[in-house]
C-alpha positions as a printed NumPy array, in Angstrom:
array([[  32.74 , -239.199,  -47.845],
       [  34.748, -241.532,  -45.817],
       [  31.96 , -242.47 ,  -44.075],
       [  29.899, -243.212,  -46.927],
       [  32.634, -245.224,  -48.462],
       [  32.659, -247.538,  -45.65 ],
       [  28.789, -248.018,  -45.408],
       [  28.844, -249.467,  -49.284],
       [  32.013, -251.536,  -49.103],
       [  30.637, -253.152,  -45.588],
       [  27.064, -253.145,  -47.815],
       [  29.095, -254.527,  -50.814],
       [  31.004, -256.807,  -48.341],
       [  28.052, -258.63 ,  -46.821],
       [  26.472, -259.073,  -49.977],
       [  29.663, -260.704,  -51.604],
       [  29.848, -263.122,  -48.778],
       [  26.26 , -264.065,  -49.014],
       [  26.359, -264.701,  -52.714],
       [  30.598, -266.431,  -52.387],
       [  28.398, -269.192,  -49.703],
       [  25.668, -269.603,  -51.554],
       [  27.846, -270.383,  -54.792],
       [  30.281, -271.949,  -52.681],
       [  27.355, -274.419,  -51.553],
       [  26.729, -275.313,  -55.271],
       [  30.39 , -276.635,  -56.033],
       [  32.512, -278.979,  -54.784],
       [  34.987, -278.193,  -51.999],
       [  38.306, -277.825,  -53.776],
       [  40.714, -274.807,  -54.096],
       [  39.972, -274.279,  -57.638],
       [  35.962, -274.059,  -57.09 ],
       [  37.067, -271.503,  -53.656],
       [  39.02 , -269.195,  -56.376],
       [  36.199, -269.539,  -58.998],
       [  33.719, -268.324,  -55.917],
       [  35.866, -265.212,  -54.806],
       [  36.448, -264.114,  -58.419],
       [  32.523, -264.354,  -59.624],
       [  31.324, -262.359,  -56.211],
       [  34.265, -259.798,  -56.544],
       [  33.225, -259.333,  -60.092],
       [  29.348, -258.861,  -59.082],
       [  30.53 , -256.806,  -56.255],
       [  32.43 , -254.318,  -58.879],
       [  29.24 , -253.473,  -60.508],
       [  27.474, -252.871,  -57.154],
       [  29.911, -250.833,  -55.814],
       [  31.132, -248.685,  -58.896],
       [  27.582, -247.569,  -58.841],
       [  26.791, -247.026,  -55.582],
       [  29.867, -244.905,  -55.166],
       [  29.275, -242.861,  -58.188],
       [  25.718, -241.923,  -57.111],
       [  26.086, -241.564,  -53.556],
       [  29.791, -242.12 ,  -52.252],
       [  31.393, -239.348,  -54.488],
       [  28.194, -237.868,  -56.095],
       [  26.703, -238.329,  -59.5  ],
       [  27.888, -234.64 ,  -59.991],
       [  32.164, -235.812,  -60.099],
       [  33.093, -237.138,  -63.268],
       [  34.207, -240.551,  -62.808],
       [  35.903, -243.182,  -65.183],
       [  34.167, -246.465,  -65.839],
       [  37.423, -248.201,  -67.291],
       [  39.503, -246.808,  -64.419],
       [  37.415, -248.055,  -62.085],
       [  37.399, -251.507,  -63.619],
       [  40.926, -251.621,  -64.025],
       [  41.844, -250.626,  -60.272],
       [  38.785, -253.255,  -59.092],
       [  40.054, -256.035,  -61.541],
       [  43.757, -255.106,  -59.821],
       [  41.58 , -255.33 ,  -56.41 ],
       [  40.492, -258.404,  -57.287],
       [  43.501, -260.114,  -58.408],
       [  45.165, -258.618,  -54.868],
       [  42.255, -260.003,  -53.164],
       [  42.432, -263.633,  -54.578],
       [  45.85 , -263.603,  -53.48 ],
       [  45.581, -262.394,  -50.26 ],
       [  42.407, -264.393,  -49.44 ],
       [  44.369, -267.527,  -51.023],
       [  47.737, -266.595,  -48.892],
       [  45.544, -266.605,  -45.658],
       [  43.189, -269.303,  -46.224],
       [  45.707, -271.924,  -47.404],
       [  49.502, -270.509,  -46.265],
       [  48.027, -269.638,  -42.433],
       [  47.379, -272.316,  -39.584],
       [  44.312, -271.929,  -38.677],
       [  43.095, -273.303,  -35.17 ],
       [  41.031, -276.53 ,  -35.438],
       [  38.28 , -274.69 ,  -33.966],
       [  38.415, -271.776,  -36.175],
       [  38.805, -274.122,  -39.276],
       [  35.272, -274.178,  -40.138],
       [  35.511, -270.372,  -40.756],
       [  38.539, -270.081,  -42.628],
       [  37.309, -269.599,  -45.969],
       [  34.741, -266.868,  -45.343],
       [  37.28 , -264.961,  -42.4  ],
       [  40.359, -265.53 ,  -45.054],
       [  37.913, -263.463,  -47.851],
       [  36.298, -260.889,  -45.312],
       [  40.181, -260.429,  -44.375],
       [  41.329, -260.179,  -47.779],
       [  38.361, -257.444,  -49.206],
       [  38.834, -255.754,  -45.971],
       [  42.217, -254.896,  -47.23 ],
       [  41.948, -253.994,  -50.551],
       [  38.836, -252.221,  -49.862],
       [  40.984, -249.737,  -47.854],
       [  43.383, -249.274,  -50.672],
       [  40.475, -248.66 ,  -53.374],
       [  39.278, -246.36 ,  -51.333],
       [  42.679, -244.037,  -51.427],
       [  42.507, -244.751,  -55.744],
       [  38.763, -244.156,  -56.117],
       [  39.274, -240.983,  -54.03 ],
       [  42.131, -239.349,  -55.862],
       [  42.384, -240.622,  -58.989],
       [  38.809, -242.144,  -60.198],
       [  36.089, -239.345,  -58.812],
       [  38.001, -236.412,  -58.508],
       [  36.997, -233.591,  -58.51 ],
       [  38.396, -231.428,  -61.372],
       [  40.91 , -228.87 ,  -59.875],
       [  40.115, -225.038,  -60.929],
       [  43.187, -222.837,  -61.249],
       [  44.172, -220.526,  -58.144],
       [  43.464, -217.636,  -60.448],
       [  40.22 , -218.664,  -61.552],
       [  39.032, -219.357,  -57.889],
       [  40.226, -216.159,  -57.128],
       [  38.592, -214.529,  -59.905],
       [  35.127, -215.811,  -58.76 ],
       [  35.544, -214.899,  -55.498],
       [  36.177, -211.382,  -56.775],
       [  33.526, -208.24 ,  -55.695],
       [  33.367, -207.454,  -59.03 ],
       [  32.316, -210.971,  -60.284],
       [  29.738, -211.034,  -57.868],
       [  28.424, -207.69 ,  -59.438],
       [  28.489, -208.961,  -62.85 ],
       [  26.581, -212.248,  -61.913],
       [  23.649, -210.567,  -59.887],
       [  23.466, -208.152,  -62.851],
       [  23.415, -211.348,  -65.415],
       [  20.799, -213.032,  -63.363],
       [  18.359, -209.836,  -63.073],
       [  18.322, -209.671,  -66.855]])
């Protein structure tokens, strides 16, 4: 599952900074139009992702919630604004490097709060519902077993 987490966010991830450059080609270059960029692709990128997980992450079967999900992305993408801002404009960034600050300040910044969603989405979003110790047990039971190949026959 972990594995299948990573492959959408890195999916997710590539696409977002695709579509942030290509937007961020369209505006001017001022800190306003860079916050504008990161919000609209993590916004896009929250609809990609929420169903990408629930069909193939975590598995259409797992109940998931739609307004949970938004409400831990939108906190994702407020913490990701942030961050990206905090590195892009609070760092020193090498002359050399400063060409790429915007787009390695961003990758940076969903990086981490990918890592984080992942920990929500996993225990609180699509969980799976928990069954009782006695009703696991009870299933498990010989004489279950017996009643449910009996059931099936009829």
């Amino acid at each position: 599952m972990l594995m299948r987490f990573v492959i959408v966010g890195a999916v997710v991830a590539f696409a977002a900074l695709l579509f942030r450059e290509a937007l961020a080609a369209l505006l001017p270059r001022t800190r306003l139009s860079y916050g504008i960029t990161i919000v609209v692709t993590y916004a896009l990128g929250i609809w990609g992702a929420f169903e990408l997980h629930r069909r193939w992450t975590f598995g259409a079967h797992r109940q998931s919630s739609l307004l949970g999900y938004a409400m831990t992305s939108i906190g994702g993408g407020l913490a990701a604004t942030w961050l990206a801002d905090a590195l892009r404009y609070r760092f020193i960034w090498p002359q050399s490097l400063e060409i790429y600050a915007d787009s390695a300040a961003f990758a940076l910044a969903l990086g981490t709060v990918s890592v984080l969603s992942f920990v929500i989405n996993e225990r609180l979003i699509f969980r799976q519902p928990k069954r009782s110790e006695e009703h696991t047990s009870e299933l498990q039971s010989p004489m279950y077993l017996v009643c449910r190949l009996l059931l099936e026959k009829k």
